[in-house]
Tab-separated table of C-alpha atoms in Angstrom:
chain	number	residue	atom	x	y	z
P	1	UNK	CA	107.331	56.937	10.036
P	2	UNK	CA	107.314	59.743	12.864
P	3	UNK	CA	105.786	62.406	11.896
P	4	UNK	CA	105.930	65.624	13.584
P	5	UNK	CA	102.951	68.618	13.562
P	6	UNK	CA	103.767	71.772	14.314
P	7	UNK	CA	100.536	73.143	14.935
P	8	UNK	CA	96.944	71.760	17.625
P	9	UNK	CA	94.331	73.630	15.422
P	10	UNK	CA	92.299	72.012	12.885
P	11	UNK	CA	94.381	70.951	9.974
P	12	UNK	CA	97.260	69.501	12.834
P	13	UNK	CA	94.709	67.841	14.472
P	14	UNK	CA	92.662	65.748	11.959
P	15	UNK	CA	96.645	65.610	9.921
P	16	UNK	CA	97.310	63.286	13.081
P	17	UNK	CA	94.675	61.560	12.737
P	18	UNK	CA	94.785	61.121	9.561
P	19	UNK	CA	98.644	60.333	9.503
P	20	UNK	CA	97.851	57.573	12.592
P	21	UNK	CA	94.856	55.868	10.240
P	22	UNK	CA	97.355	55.636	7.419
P	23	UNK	CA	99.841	53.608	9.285
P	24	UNK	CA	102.151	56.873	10.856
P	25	UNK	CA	103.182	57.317	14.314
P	26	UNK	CA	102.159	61.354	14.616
P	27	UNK	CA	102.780	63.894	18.055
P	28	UNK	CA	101.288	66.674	17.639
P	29	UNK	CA	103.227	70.472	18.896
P	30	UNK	CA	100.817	73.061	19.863
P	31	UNK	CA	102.534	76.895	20.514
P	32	UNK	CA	99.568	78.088	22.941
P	33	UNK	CA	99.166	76.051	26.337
P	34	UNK	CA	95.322	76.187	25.626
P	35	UNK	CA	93.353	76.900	22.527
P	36	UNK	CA	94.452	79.177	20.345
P	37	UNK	CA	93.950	82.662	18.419
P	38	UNK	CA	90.780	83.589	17.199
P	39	UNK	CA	89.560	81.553	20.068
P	40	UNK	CA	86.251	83.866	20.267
P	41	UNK	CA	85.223	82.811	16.273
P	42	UNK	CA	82.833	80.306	15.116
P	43	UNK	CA	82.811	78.975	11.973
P	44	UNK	CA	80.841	76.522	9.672
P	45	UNK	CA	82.330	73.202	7.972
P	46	UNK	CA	80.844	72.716	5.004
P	47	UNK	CA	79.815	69.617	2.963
P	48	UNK	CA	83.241	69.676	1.420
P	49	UNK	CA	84.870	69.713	5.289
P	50	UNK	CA	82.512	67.369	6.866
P	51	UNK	CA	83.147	64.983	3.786
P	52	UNK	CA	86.748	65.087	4.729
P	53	UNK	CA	86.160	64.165	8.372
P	54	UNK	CA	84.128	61.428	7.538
P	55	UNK	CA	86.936	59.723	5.453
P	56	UNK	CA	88.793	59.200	8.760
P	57	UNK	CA	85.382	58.307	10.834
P	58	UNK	CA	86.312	62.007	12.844
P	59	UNK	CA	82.812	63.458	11.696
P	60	UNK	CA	80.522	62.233	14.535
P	61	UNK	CA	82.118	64.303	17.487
P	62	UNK	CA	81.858	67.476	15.213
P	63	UNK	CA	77.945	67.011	14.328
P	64	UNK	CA	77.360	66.162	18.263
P	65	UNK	CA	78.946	69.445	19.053
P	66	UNK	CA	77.763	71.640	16.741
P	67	UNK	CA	74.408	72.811	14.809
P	68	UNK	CA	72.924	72.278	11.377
P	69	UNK	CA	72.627	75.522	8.373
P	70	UNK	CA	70.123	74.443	6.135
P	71	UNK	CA	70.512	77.302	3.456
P	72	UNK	CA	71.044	80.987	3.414
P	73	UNK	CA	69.277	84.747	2.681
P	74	UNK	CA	70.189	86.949	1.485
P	75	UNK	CA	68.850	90.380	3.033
P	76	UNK	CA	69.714	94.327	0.533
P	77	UNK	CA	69.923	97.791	2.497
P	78	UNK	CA	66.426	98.596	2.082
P	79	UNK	CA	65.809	95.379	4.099
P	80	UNK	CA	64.517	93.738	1.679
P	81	UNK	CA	65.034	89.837	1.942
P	82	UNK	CA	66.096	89.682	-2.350
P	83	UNK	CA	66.947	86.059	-2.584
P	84	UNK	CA	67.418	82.478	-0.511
P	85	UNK	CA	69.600	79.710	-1.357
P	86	UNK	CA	69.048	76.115	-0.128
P	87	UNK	CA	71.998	74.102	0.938
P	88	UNK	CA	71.628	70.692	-1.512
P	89	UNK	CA	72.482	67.884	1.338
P	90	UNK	CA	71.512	65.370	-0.902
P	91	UNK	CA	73.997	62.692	-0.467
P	92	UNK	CA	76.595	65.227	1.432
P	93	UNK	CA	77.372	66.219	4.670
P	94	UNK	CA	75.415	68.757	5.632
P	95	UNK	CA	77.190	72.001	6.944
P	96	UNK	CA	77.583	72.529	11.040
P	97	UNK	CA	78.377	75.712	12.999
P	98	UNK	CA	79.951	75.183	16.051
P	99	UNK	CA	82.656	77.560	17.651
P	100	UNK	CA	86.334	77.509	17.042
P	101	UNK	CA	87.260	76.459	20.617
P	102	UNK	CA	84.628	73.692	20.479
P	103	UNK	CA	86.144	72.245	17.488
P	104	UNK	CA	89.388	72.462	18.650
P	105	UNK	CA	88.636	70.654	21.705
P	106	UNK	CA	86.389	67.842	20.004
P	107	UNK	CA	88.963	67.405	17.229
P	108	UNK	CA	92.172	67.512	20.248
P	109	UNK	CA	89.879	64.898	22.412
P	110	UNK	CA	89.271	62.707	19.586
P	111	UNK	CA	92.567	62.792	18.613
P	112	UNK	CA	93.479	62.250	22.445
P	113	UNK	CA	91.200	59.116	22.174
P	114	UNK	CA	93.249	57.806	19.247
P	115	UNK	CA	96.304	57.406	21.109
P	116	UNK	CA	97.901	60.896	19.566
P	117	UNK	CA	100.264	62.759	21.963
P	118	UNK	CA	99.434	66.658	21.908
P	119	UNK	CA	102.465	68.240	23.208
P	120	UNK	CA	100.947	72.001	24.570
P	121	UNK	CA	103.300	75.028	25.050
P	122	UNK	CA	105.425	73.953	22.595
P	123	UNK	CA	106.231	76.821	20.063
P	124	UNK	CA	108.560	75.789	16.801
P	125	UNK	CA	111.233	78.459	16.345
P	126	UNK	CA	113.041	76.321	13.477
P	127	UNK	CA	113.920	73.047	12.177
P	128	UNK	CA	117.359	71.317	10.673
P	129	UNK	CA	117.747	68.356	8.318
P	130	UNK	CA	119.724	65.721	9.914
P	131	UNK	CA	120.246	62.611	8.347
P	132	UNK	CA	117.085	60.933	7.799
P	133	UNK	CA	114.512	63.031	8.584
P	134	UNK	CA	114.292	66.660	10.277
P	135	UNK	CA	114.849	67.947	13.524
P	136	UNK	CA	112.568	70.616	15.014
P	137	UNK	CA	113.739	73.085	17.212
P	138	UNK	CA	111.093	74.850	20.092
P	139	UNK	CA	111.325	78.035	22.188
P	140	UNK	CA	111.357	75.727	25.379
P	141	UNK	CA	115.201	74.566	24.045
P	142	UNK	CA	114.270	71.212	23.966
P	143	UNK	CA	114.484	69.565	20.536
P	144	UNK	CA	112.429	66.115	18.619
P	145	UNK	CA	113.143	64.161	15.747
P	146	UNK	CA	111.704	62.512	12.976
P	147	UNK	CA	110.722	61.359	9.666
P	148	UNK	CA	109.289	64.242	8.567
P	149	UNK	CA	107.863	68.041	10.078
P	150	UNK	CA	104.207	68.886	8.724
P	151	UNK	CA	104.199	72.520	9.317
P	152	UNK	CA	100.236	72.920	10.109
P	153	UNK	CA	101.071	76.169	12.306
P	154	UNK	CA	98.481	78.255	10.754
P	155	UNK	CA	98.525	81.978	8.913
P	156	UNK	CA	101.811	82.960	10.302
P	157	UNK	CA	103.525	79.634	9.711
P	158	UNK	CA	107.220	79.238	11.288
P	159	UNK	CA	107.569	75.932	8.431
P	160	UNK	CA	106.359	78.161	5.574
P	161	UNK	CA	109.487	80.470	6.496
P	162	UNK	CA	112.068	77.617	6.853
P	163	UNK	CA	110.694	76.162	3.856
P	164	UNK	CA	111.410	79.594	1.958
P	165	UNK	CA	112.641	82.155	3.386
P	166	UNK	CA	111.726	84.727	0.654
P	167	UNK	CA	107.851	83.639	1.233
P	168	UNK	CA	105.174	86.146	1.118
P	169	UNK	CA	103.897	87.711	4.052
P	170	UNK	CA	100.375	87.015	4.698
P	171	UNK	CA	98.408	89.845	3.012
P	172	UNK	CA	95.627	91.786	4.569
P	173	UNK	CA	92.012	91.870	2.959
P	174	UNK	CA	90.849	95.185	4.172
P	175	UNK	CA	88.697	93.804	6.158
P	176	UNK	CA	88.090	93.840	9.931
P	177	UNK	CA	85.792	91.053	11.344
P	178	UNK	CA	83.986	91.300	14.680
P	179	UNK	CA	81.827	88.042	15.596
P	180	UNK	CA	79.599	88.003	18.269
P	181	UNK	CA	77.095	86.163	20.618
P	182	UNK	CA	74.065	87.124	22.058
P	183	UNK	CA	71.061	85.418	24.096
P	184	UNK	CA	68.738	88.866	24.296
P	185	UNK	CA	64.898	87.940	23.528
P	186	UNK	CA	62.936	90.087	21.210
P	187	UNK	CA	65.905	89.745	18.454
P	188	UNK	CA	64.927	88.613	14.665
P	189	UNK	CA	65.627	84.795	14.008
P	190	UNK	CA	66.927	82.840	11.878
P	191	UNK	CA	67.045	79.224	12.685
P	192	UNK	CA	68.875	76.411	10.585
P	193	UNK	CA	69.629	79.374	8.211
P	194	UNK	CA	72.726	82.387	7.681
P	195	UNK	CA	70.399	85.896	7.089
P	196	UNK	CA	73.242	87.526	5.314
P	197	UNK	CA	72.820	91.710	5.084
P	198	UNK	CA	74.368	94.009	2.725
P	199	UNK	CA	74.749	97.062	4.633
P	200	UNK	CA	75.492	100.036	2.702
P	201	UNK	CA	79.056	100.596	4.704
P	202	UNK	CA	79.655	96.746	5.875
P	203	UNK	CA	78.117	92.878	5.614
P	204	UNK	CA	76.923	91.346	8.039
P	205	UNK	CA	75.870	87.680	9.059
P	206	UNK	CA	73.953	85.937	11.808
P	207	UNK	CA	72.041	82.571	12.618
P	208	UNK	CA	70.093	80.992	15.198
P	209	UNK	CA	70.886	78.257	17.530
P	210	UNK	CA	68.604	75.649	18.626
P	211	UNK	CA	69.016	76.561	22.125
P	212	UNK	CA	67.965	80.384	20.966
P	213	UNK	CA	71.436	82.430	21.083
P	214	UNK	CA	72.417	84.356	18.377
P	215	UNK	CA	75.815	84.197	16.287
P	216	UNK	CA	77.065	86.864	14.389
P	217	UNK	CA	80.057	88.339	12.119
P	218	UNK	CA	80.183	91.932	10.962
P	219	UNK	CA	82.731	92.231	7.923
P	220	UNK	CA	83.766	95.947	7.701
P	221	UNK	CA	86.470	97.826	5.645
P	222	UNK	CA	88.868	99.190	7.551
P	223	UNK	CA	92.721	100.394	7.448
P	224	UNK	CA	95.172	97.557	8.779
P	225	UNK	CA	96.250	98.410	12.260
P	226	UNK	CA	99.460	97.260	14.312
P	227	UNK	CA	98.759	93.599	15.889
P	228	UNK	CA	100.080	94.845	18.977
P	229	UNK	CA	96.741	97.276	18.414
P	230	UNK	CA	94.103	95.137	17.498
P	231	UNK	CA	94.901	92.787	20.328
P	232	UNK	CA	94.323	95.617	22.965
P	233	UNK	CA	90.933	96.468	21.635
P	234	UNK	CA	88.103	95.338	24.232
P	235	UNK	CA	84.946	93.782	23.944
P	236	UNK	CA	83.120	97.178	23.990
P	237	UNK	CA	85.778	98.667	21.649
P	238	UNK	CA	84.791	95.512	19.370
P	239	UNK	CA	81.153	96.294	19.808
P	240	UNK	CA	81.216	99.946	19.228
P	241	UNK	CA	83.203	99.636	15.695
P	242	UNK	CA	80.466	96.942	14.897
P	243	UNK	CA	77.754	99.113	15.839
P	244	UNK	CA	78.705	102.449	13.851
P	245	UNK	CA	79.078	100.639	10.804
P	246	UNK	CA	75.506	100.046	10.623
P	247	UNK	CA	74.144	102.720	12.987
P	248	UNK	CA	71.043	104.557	11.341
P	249	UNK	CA	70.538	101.296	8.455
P	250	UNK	CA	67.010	99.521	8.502
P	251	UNK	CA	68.141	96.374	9.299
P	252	UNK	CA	68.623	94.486	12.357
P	253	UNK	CA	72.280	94.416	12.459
P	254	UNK	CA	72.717	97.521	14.910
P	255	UNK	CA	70.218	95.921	17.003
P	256	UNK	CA	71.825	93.029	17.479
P	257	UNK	CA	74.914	93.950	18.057
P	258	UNK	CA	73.880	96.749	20.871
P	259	UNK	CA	72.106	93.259	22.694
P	260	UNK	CA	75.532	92.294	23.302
P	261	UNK	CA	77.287	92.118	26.132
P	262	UNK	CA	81.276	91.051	26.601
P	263	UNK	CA	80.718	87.417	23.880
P	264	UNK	CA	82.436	89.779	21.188
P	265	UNK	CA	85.732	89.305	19.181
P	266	UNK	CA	87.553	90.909	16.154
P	267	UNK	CA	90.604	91.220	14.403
P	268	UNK	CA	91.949	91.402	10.705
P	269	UNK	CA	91.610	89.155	7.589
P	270	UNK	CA	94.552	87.727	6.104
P	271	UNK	CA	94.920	85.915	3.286
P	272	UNK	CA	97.980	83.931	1.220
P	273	UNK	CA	96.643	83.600	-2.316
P	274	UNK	CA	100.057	81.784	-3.092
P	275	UNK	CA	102.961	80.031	-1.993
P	276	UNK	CA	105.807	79.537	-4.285
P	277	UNK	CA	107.223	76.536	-1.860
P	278	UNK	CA	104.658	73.838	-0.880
P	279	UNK	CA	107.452	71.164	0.573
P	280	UNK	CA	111.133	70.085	0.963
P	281	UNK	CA	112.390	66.710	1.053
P	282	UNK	CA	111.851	66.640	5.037
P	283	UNK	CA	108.907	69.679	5.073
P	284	UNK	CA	105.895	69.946	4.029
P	285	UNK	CA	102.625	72.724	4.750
P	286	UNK	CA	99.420	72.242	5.068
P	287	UNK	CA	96.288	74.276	6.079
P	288	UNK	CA	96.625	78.075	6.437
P	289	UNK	CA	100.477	77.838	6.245
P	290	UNK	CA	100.242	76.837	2.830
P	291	UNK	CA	96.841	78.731	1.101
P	292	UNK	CA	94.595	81.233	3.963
P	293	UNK	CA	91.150	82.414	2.192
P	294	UNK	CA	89.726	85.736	3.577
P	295	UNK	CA	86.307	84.447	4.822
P	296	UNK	CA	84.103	85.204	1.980
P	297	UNK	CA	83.052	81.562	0.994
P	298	UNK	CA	83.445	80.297	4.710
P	299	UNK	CA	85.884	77.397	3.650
P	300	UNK	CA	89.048	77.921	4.930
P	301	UNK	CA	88.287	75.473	7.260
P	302	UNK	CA	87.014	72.709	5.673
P	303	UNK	CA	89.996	73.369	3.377
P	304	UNK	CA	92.572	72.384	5.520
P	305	UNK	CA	90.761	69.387	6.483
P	306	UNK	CA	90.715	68.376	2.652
P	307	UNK	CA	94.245	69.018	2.787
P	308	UNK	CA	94.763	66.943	6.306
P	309	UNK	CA	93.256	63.589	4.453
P	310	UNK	CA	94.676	64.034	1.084
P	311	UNK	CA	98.133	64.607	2.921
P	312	UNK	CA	98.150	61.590	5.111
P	313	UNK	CA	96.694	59.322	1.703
P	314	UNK	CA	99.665	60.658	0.036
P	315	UNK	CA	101.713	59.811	2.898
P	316	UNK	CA	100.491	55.941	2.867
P	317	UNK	CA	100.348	55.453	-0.550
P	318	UNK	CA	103.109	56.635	-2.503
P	319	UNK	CA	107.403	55.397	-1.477
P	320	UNK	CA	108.924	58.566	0.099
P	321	UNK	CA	107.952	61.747	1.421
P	322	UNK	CA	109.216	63.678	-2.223
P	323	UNK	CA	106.813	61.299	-4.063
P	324	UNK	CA	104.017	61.895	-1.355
P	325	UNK	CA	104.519	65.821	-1.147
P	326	UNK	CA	104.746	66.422	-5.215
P	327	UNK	CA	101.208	63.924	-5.443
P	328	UNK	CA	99.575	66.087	-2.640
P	329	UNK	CA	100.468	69.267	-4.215
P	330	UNK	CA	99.252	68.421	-7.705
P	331	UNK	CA	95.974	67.385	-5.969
P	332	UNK	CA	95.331	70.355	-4.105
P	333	UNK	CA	97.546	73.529	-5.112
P	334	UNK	CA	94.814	74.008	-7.727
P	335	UNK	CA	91.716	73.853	-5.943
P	336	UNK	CA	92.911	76.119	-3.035
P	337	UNK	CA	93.973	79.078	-5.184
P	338	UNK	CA	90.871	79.319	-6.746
P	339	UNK	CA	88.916	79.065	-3.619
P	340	UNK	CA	91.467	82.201	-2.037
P	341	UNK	CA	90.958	84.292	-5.592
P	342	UNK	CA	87.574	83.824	-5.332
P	343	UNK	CA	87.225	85.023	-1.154
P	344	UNK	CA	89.401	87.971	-2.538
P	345	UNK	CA	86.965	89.004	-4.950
P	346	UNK	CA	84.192	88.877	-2.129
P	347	UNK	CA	82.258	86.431	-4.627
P	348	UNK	CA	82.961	82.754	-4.955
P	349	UNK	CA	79.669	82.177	-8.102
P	350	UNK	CA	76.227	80.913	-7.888
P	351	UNK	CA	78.050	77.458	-8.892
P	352	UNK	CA	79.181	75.864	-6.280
P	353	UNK	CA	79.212	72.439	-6.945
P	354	UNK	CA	82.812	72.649	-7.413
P	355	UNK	CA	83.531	73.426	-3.796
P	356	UNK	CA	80.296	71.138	-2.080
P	357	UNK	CA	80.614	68.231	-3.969
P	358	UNK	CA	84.371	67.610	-3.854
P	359	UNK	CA	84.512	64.016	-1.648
P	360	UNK	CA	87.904	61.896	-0.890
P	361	UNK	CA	87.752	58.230	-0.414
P	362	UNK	CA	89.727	56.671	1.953
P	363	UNK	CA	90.055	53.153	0.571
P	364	UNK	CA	90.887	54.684	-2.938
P	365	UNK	CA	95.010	54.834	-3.274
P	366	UNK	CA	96.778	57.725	-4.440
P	367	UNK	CA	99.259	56.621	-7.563
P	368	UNK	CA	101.286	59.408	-7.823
């Protein structure tokens, strides 16, 4: 079956691969000629997403490319450190932090090495149903054909739209979140570890690489601004926002983030806590197009990469894509809604076995 993915990022990516494993013949369609937004982010996979690449033998790349978080503190106003949780690796993946545009480009290379075609600069304006499959339609006028269209094209998804037009609009958090980088000496660190700070107007998060640098996300309330806006703020705009929202605090936030220089990024959360539409009979979402988390729990992620494997299984297992798309959405529309009510509420429980421990097995078949 050909398969085409709208959408290079994560979930398109490892959906390939996935989709190639299970017997598919996927080309990927990426909008942006290189990378992609939030390009300046990093992120953390955790157990749950690592799990999910190792299913398809994708996880080794990641863990070469990236750093190990061994737990996390938890640091009040006062500066008190009030509590520390230890990540339980025991027979999981251990998380990895690595930057966004390092995983896509370890995820697009692997994917490269599989014998998937990544079509760049190609950006999905809308798709028909012809007879026997789908055919997608890009701003470049030139049209492809297939089986079926796995719209993978992230928060503002062009699929979720032709899938149902009446679909929510992607709804903002209240939150504005800056991340930064910094190799200044003289900083606090925290090594193998997130020191997560409770400011009294903002939160705050950093860690320590092995090589010494410093990664860091402010989370900050703030009024939702045009995107036309927020993309014409500059690194020092980014860094001065950052900075007065913990200006005066006794912590080390404003520290930090004053020992940066242009490594800074920001922009507005987003999140889709529910889709009415998952699929049509030649359509299907998968990723952020289907279920976006604000970044609370730091799983949105390895989400969509649960979503990329159980898709594809779903794919190879069960007779036609209306039998494969109603499986995948009973195994997963559950799961992802609570994870993207929980981000909302800022507070995903002490318990979180239920998002760690989840593991999919390749060999095991899907049976509708």
């Amino acid at each position: 079956m050909r398969v085409l993915v709208a959408g290079g990022g994560i979930s398109g990516t490892v959906t390939a691969m996935a989709l190639k494993l299970a017997g598919h013949d996927p080309v990927v369609f990426e909008a942006h000629a290189s990378g992609g937004e939030d390009i300046g982010a990093f992120l953390t996979l955790m157990h749950n997403g690592m799990d999910a690449l190792r299913a398809i033998g994708a996880d080794g790349p990641v863990i070469d490319a990236s750093f190990a978080a061994f737990g996390v503190e938890l640091v009040v106003p006062t500066g008190e450190t009030v509590g520390r949780r230890e990540f339980d690796t025991e027979g999981l993946d251990g998380p990895r932090t690595l930057t966004r545009a390092t995983l896509y480009r370890v995820l697009q290379d692997e994917a490269a090495r599989r014998g998937i075609a990544i079509e760049r600069g190609r950006r999905l304006t809308g798709a028909k149903t012809v007879p026997g499959g789908v055919t997608a339609e890009f701003a470049d006028g030139v049209t492809e054909t297939g089986d079926v269209l796995v719209g993978a094209d992230g928060l503002r998804s062009v699929v979720r739209r032709l899938i149902d037009p009446a679909a929510d609009e992607p709804r903002y958090t209240g939150l504005t979140v800056v991340y930064g980088y910094t190799r200044a000496e003289g900083l606090p660190a925290a090594p193998g570890i997130y020191r997560m700070v409770r400011g009294s107007k903002a939160a705050f998060g950093f860690t320590t690489d092995p090589d010494g640098a410093t990664f860091w996300f402010a989370r900050i309330p703030d009024e939702e601004r045009p995107r036309a806006e927020i993309a014409a703020v500059t690194p020092a705009g980014w860094r001065a926002f950052a900075h007065a929202a913990f200006a005066g605090e006794p912590l080390p936030c404003a520290d930090i983030i004053a020992a940066t220089g242009d490594e800074v990024f920001g922009g507005h959360s987003y999140d889709v806590p529910e889709t009415r539409l998952w699929s049509t009979p030649e359509m299907v979402l998968a990723g952020d197009a289907a279920h976006a988390a604000s970044p609370a729990a730091g799983q949105g992620a390895s989400m969509a990469l649960e979503d990329s494997v159980v898709l594809a299984k779903c794919l190879r297992d069960l007779p036609d894509p209306v039998s494969a798309f109603a499986a995948y959405e009973g195994l997963r529309r559950e799961r992802v809604e609570k994870l993207v009510a929980a981000s909302a509420g800022q507070d995903v429980g002490e318990e979180r076995d239920w998002l760690y421990s989840h593991h999919i097995d390749w060999d095991a078949k899907i049976t509708g």
